[in-house]
Tab-separated table of C-alpha atoms in Angstrom:
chain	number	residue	atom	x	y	z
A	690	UNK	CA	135.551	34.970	215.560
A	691	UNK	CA	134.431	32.042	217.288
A	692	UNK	CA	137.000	30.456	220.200
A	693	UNK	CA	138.622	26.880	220.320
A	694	UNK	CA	140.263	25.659	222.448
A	695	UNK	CA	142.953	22.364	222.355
A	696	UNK	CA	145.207	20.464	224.456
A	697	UNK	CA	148.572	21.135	223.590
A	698	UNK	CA	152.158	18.959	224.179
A	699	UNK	CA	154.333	21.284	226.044
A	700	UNK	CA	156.726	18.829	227.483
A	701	UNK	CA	158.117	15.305	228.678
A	702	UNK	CA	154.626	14.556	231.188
A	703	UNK	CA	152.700	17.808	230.500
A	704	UNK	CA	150.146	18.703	228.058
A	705	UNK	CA	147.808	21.307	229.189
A	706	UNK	CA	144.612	23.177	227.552
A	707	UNK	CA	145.365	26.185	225.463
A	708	UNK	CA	143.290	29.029	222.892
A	709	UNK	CA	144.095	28.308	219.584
A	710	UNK	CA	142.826	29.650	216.234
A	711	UNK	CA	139.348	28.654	214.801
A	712	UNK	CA	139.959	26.099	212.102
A	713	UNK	CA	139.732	28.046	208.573
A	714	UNK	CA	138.839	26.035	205.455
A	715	UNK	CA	142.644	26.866	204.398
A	716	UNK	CA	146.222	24.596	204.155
A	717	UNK	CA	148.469	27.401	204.657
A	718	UNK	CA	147.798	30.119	202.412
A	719	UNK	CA	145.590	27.782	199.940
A	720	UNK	CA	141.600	27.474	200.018
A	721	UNK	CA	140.627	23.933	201.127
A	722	UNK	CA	137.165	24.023	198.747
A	723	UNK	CA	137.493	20.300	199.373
A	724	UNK	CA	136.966	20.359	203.507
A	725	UNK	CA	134.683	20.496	206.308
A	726	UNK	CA	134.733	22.152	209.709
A	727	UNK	CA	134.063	19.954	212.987
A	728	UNK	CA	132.306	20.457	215.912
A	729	UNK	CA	134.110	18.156	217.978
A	730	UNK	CA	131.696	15.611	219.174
A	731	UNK	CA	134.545	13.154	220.941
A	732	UNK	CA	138.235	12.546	220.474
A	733	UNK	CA	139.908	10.151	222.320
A	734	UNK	CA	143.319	9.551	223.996
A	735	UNK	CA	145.731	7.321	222.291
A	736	UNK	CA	148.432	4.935	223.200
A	737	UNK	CA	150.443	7.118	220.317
A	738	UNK	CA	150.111	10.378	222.148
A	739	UNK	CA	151.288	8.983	224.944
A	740	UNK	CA	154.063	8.084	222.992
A	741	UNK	CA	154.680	12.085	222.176
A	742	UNK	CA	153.752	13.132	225.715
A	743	UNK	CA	156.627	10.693	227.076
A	744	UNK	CA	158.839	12.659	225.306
A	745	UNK	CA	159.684	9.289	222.892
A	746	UNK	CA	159.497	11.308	219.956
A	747	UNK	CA	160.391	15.003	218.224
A	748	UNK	CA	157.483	15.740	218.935
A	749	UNK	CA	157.238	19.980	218.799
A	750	UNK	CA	156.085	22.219	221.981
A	751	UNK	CA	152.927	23.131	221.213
A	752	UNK	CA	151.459	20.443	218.800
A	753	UNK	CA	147.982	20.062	219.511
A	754	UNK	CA	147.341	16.820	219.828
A	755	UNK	CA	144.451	14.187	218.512
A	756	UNK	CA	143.623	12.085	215.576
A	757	UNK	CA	140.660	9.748	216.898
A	758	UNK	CA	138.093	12.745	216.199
A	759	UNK	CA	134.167	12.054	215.851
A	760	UNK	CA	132.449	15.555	214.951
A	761	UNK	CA	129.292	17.236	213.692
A	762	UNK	CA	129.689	19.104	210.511
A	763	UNK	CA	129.000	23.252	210.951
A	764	UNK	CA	130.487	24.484	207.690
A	765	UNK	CA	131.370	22.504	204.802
A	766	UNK	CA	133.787	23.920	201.610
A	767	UNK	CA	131.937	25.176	197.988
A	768	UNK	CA	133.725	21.153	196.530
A	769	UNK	CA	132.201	19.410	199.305
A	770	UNK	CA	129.379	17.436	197.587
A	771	UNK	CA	127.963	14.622	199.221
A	772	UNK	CA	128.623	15.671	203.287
A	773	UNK	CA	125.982	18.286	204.761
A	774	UNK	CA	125.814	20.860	207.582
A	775	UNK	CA	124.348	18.833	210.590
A	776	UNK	CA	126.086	15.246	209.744
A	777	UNK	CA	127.635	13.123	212.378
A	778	UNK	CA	131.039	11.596	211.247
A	779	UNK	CA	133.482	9.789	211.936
A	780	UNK	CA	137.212	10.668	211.136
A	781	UNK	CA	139.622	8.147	209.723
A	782	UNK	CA	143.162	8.996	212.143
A	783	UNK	CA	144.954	8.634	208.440
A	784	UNK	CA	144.837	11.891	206.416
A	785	UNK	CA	144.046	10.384	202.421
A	786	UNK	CA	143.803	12.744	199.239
A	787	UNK	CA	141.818	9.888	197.327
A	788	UNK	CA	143.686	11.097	194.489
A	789	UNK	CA	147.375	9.415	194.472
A	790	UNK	CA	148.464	6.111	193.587
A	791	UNK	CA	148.316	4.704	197.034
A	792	UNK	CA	144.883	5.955	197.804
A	793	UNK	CA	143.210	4.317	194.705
A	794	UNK	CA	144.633	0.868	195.947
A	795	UNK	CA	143.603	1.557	199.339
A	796	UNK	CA	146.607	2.190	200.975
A	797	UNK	CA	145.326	5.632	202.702
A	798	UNK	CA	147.676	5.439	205.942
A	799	UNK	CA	150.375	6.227	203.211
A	800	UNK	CA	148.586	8.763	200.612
A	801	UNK	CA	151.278	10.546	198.765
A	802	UNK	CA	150.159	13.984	198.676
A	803	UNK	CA	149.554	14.855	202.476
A	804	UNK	CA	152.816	15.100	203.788
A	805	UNK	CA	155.397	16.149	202.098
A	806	UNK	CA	157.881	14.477	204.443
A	807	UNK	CA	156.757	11.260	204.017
A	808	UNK	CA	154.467	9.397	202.787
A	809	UNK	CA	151.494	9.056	205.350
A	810	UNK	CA	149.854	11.686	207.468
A	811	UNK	CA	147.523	12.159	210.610
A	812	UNK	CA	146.096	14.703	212.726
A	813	UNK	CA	148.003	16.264	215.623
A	814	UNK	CA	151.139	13.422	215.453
A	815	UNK	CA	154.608	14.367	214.944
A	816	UNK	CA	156.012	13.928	211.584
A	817	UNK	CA	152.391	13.376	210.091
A	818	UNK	CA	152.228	16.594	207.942
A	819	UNK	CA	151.731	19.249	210.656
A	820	UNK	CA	147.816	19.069	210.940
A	821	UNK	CA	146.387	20.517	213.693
A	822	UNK	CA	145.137	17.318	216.071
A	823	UNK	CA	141.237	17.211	217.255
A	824	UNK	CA	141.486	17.119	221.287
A	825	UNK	CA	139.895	20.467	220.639
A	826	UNK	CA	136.562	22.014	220.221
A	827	UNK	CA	136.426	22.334	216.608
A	828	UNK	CA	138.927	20.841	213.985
A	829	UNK	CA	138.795	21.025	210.086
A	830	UNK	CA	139.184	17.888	207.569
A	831	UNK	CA	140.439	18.241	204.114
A	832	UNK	CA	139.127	15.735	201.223
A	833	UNK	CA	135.833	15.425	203.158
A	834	UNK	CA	134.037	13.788	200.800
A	835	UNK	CA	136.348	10.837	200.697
A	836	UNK	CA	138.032	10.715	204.047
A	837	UNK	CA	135.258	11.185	206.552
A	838	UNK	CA	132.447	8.209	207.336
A	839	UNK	CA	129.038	9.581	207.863
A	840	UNK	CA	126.409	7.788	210.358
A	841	UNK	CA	123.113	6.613	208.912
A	842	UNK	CA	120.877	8.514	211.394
A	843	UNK	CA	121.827	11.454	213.761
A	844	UNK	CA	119.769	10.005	216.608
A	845	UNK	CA	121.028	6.779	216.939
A	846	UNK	CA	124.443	7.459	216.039
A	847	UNK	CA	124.374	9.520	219.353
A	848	UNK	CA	122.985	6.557	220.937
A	849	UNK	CA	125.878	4.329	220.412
A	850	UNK	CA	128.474	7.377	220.035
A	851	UNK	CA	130.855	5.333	223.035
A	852	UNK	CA	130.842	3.100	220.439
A	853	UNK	CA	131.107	4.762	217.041
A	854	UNK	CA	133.972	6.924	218.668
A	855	UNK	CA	136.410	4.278	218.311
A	856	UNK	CA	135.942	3.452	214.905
A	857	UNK	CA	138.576	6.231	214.013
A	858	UNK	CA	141.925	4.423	214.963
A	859	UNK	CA	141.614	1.730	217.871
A	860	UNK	CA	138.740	-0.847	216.719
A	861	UNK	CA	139.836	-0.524	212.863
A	862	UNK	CA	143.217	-0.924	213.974
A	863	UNK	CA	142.982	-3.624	216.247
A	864	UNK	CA	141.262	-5.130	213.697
A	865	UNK	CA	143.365	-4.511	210.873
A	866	UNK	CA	146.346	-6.759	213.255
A	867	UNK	CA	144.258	-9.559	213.818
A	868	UNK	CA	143.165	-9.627	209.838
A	869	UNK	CA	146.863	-8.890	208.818
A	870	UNK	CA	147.938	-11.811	211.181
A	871	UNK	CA	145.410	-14.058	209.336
A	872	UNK	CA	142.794	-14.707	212.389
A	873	UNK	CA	140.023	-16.996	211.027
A	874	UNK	CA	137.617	-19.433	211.937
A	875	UNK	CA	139.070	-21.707	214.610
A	876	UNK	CA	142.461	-19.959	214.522
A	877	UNK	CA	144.103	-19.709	217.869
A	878	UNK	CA	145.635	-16.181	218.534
A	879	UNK	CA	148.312	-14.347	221.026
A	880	UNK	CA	147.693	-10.698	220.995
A	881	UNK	CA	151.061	-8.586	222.937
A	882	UNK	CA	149.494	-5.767	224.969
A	883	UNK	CA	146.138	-5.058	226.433
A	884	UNK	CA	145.508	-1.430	226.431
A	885	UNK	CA	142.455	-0.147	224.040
A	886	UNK	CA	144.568	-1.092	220.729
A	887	UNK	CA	145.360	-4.742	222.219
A	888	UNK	CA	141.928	-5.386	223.482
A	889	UNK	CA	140.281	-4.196	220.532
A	890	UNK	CA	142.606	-6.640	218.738
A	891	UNK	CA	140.860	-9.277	220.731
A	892	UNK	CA	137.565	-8.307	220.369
A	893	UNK	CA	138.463	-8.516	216.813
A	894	UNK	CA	139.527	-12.025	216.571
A	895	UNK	CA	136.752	-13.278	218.574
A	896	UNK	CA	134.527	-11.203	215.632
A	897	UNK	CA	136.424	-13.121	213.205
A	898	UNK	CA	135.944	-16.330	214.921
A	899	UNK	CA	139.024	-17.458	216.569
A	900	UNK	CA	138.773	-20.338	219.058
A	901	UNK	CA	140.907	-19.130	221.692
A	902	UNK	CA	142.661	-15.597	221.941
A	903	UNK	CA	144.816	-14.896	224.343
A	904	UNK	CA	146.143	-11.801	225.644
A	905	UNK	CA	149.230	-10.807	227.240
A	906	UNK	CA	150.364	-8.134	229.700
A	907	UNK	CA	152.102	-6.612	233.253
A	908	UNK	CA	149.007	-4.917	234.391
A	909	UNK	CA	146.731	-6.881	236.173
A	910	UNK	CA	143.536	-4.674	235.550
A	911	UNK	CA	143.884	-4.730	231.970
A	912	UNK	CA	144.042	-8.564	232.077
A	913	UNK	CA	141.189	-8.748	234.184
A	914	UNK	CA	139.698	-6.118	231.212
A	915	UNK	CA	140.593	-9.247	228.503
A	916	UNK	CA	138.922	-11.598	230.568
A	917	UNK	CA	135.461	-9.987	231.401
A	918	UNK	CA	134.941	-10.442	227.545
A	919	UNK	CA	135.990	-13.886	227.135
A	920	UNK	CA	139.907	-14.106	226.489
A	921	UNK	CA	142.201	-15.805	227.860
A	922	UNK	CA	145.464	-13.930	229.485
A	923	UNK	CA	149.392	-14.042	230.590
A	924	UNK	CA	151.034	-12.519	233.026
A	925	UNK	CA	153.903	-11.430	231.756
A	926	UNK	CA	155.356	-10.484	235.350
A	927	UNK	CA	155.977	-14.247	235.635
A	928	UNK	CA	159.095	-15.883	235.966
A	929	UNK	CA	157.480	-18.741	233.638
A	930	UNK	CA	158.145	-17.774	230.004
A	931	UNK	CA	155.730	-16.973	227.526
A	932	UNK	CA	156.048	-20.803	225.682
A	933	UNK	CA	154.976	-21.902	229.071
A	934	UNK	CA	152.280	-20.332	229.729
A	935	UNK	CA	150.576	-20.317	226.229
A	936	UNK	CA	151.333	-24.136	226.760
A	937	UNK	CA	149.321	-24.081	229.847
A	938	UNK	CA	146.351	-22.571	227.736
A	939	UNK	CA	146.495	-24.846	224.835
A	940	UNK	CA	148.708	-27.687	225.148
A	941	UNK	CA	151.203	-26.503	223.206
A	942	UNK	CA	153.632	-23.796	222.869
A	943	UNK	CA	152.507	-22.371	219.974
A	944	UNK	CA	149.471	-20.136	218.273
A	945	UNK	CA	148.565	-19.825	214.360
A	946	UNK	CA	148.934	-16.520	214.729
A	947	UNK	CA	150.208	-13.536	217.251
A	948	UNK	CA	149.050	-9.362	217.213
A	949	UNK	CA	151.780	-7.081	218.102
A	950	UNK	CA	150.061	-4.157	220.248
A	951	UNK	CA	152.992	-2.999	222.453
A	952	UNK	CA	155.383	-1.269	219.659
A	953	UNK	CA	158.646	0.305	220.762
A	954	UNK	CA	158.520	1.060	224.225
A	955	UNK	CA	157.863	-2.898	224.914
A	956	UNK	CA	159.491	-4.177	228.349
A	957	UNK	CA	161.261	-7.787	229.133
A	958	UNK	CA	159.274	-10.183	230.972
A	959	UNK	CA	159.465	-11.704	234.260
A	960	UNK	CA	162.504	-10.439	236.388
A	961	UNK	CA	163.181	-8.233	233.155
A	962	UNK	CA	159.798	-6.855	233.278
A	963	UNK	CA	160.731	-3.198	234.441
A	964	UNK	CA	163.376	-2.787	231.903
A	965	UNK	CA	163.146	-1.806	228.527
A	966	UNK	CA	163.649	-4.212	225.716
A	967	UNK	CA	162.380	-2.817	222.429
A	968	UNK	CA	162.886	-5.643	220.228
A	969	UNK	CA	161.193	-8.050	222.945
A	970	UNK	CA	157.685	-8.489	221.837
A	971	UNK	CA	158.984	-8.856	218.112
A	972	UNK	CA	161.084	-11.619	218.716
A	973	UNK	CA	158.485	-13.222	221.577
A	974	UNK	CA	155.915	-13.355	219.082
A	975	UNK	CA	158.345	-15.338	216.432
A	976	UNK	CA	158.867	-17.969	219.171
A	977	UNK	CA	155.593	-18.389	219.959
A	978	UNK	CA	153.711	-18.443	216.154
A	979	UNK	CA	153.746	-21.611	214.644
A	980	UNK	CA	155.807	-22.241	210.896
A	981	UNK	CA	153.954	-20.941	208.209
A	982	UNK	CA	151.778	-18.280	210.847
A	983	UNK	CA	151.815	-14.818	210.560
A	984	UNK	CA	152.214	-11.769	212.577
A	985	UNK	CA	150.159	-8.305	212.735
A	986	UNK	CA	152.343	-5.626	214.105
A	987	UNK	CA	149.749	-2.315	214.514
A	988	UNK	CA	152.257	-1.392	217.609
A	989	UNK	CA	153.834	1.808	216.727
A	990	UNK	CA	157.612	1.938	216.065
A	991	UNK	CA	159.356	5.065	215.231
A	992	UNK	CA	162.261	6.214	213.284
A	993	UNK	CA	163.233	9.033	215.665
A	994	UNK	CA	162.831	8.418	219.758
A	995	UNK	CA	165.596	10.633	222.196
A	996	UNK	CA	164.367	8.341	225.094
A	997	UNK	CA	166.190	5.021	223.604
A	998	UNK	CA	167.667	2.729	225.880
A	999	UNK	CA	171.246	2.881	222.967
A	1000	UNK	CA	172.362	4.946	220.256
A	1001	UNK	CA	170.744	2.158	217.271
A	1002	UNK	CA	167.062	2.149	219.694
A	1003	UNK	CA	166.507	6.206	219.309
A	1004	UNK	CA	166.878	5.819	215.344
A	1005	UNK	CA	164.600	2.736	215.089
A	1006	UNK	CA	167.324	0.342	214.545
A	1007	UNK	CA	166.095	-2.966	216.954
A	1008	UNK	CA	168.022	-6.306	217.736
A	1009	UNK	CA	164.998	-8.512	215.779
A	1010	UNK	CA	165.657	-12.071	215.889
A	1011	UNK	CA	164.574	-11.966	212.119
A	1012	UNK	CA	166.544	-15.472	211.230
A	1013	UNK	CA	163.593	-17.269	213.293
A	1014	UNK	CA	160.930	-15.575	211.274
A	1015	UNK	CA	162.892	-16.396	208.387
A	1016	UNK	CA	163.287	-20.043	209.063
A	1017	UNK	CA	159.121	-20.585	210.277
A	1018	UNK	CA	158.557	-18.687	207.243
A	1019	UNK	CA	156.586	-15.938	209.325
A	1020	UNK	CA	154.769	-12.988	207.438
A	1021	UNK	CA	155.197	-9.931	209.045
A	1022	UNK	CA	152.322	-7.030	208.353
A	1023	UNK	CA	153.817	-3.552	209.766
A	1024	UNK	CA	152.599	0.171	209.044
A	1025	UNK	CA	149.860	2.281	209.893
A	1026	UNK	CA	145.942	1.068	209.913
A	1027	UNK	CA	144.171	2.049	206.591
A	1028	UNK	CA	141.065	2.701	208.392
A	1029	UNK	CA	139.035	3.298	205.364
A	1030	UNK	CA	139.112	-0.414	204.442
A	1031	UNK	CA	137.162	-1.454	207.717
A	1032	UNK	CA	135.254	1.461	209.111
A	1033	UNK	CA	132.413	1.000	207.463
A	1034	UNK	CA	131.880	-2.492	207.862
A	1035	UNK	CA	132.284	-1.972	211.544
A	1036	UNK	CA	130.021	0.827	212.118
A	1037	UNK	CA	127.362	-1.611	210.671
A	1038	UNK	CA	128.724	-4.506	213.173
A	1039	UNK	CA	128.195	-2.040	216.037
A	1040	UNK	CA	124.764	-0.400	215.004
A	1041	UNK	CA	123.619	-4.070	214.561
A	1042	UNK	CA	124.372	-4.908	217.625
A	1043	UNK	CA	127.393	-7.661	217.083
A	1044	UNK	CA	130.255	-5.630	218.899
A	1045	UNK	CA	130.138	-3.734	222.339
A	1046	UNK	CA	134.050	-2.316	221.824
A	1047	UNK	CA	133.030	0.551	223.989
A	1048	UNK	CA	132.728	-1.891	227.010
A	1049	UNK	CA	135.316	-4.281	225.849
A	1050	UNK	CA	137.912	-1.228	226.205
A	1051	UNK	CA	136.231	0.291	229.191
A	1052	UNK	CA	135.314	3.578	227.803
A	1053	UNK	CA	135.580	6.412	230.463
A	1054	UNK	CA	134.027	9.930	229.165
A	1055	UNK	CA	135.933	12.697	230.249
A	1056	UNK	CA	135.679	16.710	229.854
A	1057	UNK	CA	138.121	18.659	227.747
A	1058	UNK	CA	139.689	20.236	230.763
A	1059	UNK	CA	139.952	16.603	232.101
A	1060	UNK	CA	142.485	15.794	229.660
A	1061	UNK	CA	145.719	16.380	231.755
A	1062	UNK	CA	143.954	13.666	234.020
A	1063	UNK	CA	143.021	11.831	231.711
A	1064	UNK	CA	146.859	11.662	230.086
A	1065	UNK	CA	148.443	10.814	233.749
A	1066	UNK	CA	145.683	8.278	234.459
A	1067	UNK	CA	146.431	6.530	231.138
A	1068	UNK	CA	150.077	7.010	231.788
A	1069	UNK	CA	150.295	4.699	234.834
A	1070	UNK	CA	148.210	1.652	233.291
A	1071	UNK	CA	144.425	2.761	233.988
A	1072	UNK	CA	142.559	-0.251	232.519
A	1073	UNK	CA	140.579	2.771	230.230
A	1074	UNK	CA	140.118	4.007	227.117
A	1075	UNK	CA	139.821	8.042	227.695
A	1076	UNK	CA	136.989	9.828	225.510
A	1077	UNK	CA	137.002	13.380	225.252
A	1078	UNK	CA	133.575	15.279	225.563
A	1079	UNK	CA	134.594	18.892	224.615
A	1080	UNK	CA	130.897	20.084	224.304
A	1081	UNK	CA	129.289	17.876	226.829
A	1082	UNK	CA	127.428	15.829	224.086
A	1083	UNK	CA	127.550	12.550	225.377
A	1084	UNK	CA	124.839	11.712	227.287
């Protein structure tokens, strides 16, 4: 049998590169007609496994981790119609039968049939349905013909793959905040957080045509990051507050609409800025969004994290200010990315040249063995987005 290898959460702050099994075209002790078999072409590092490899969730010892997977096909099931041996695709993170209720409205980050914990599954995540992740060498993909996104031409999709890579969580997420916050035309936008998810956010609103979008963070390299591709940015180290500064920008306090990127393990600003404050880029964003605005909240929160700063934080239970959104009549827009509703349309903005999110993000191309680097790097604020190259197929 062929080898694979994976990188594996064994820890609070270690992951490290183990043998696992060759994917089988199986779930458990059932035939999965329906799938495909990866060679893994890239898989990224996530903002979400560094949630798990913080030790902020239940995440398992062991889990192999991964769900922003980009593969060439190598073996495809006997139901598997309209995907072909030698295909480059791309991966939604979300794991959809195309069969349930929520699938046929498009609601595939909560398909009913993957997980039968909840509704919603991905690849390598805790509490996602216990699919093996793709940080590995090969990976398989159920309900190929409807979950997976295949690239026009082999060639070029190689070409551009720093690109493409991204179109299986980050750039579809990031874009599914700024579209659920109601970015438009002319709209003025604060986007919380700029690591890859936040400043694909903003590459998003600019793509949607905002006027001014301004990001906000504590790590000077990833605000220099916003700015090399037009945003504007706040310090949030400041001792100003966040009303003041967006002030500075605009004139006034306020934006049409705000991007939550941060999620649960948000920090206070200024003097507050190295201690944890869950609820604080939730209610931050309410003060700053003008009545009537709305607010895009792709940040992960969880229902289960043993590194909570109180008893109601490590259940999910956060001190929102939700009377403010109440009275500015906010709309709030939570829950996982369904990446299926965007992918497509963004492949074609990046093969027609009117995206660069690879350079936007600052993708760095790493090995598989790389990975533990890769995770510590990321861990401490690298102003990178971390692309796994497990076969060394990225030029």
């Amino acid at each position: 049998m062929a080898s694979n290898r994976g990188v594996a959460y064994i820890k609070p702050g270690v992951v490290e590169i183990q043998h696992i099994d060759f994917p089988e075209l199986a779930i458990g002790n059932r035939k999965c007609d329906h799938g495909v078999i990866l060679k893994i072409v890239s898989t990224n590092i996530c903002g979400s496994d560094q949630h798990m490899v913080r030790g902020r969730t239940t995440a398992p010892e062991g889990l192999i981790l991964g769900h922003e997977i980009t593969g060439e096909v190598i073996e495809v099931g006997r139901d598997v119609e309209f995907i072909n041996v030698g295909d480059i695709v791309s991966v939604p993170f979300n794991i959809a039968c195309g069969r349930c209720r929520n699938c046929k409205e498009g609601k595939t980050g909560i398909c009913l049939n993957v997980n039968p914990a909840r509704p919603g599954a991905a690849y390598g995540y805790v509490d996602m349905g216990g699919w093996v992740g793709g940080q590995a060498e090969y990976v398989m993909v159920p309900y190929a013909d409807f979950n997976l996104l295949k690239f026009p031409d082999k060639d070029q999709a190689m070409e551009k793959i720093r690109d493409l890579t991204l179109l299986s969580d980050i750039f579809p997420t990031g874009y599914h905040g700024a579209v659920t916050a109601g970015v438009g035309p002319g709209s003025t936008v604060y986007i919380a957080g700029a690591g890859p998810v936040g400043l694909a956010s903003a590459v998003s609103a600019h793509l949607l045509g905002a006027a001014v979008v301004i990001v906000g963070d504590m790590i000077p390299e990833r605000l220099e990051q916003a700015r090399s591709f037009g945003c504007e940015t706040v310090d949030l180290r400041k001792d100003a507050t966040l009303e003041e500064q967006i002030a500075e920008i605009l004139g006034i306090n306020e934006v049409d609409s705000a991007v939550d990127c941060v999620g649960f393990e948000a920090k206070g600003h200024g003097n507050c800025s190295h201690i944890e404050q869950p609820a604080t880029v939730l209610n931050s964003v309410m003060s700053i969004t003008r009545a009537g605005g709305a607010i895009g909240i792709p940040g992960l929160y969880v229902t289960g994290d043993p590194g909570g700063v109180d008893e109601n934080a490590k259940i999910g239970n956060l001190g929102i200010r939700i009377g403010l959104g109440w009275a500015k009549s906010h709309s709030f827009h939570t829950g996982q990315c369904p990446v299926m509703k965007y992918h497509r349309q963004l492949m074609q903005a990046i093969l027609y040249e009117k995206v660069h999110i690879a350079k936007a993000v600052n993708v760095q191309t790493i090995s598989l063995d790389q990975a533990p680097n890769g995770y510590d790097d990321f861990d401490k604020g690298a102003a990178k987005k971390y692309v796994i190259d497990p076969h060394g197929m990225i030029v």
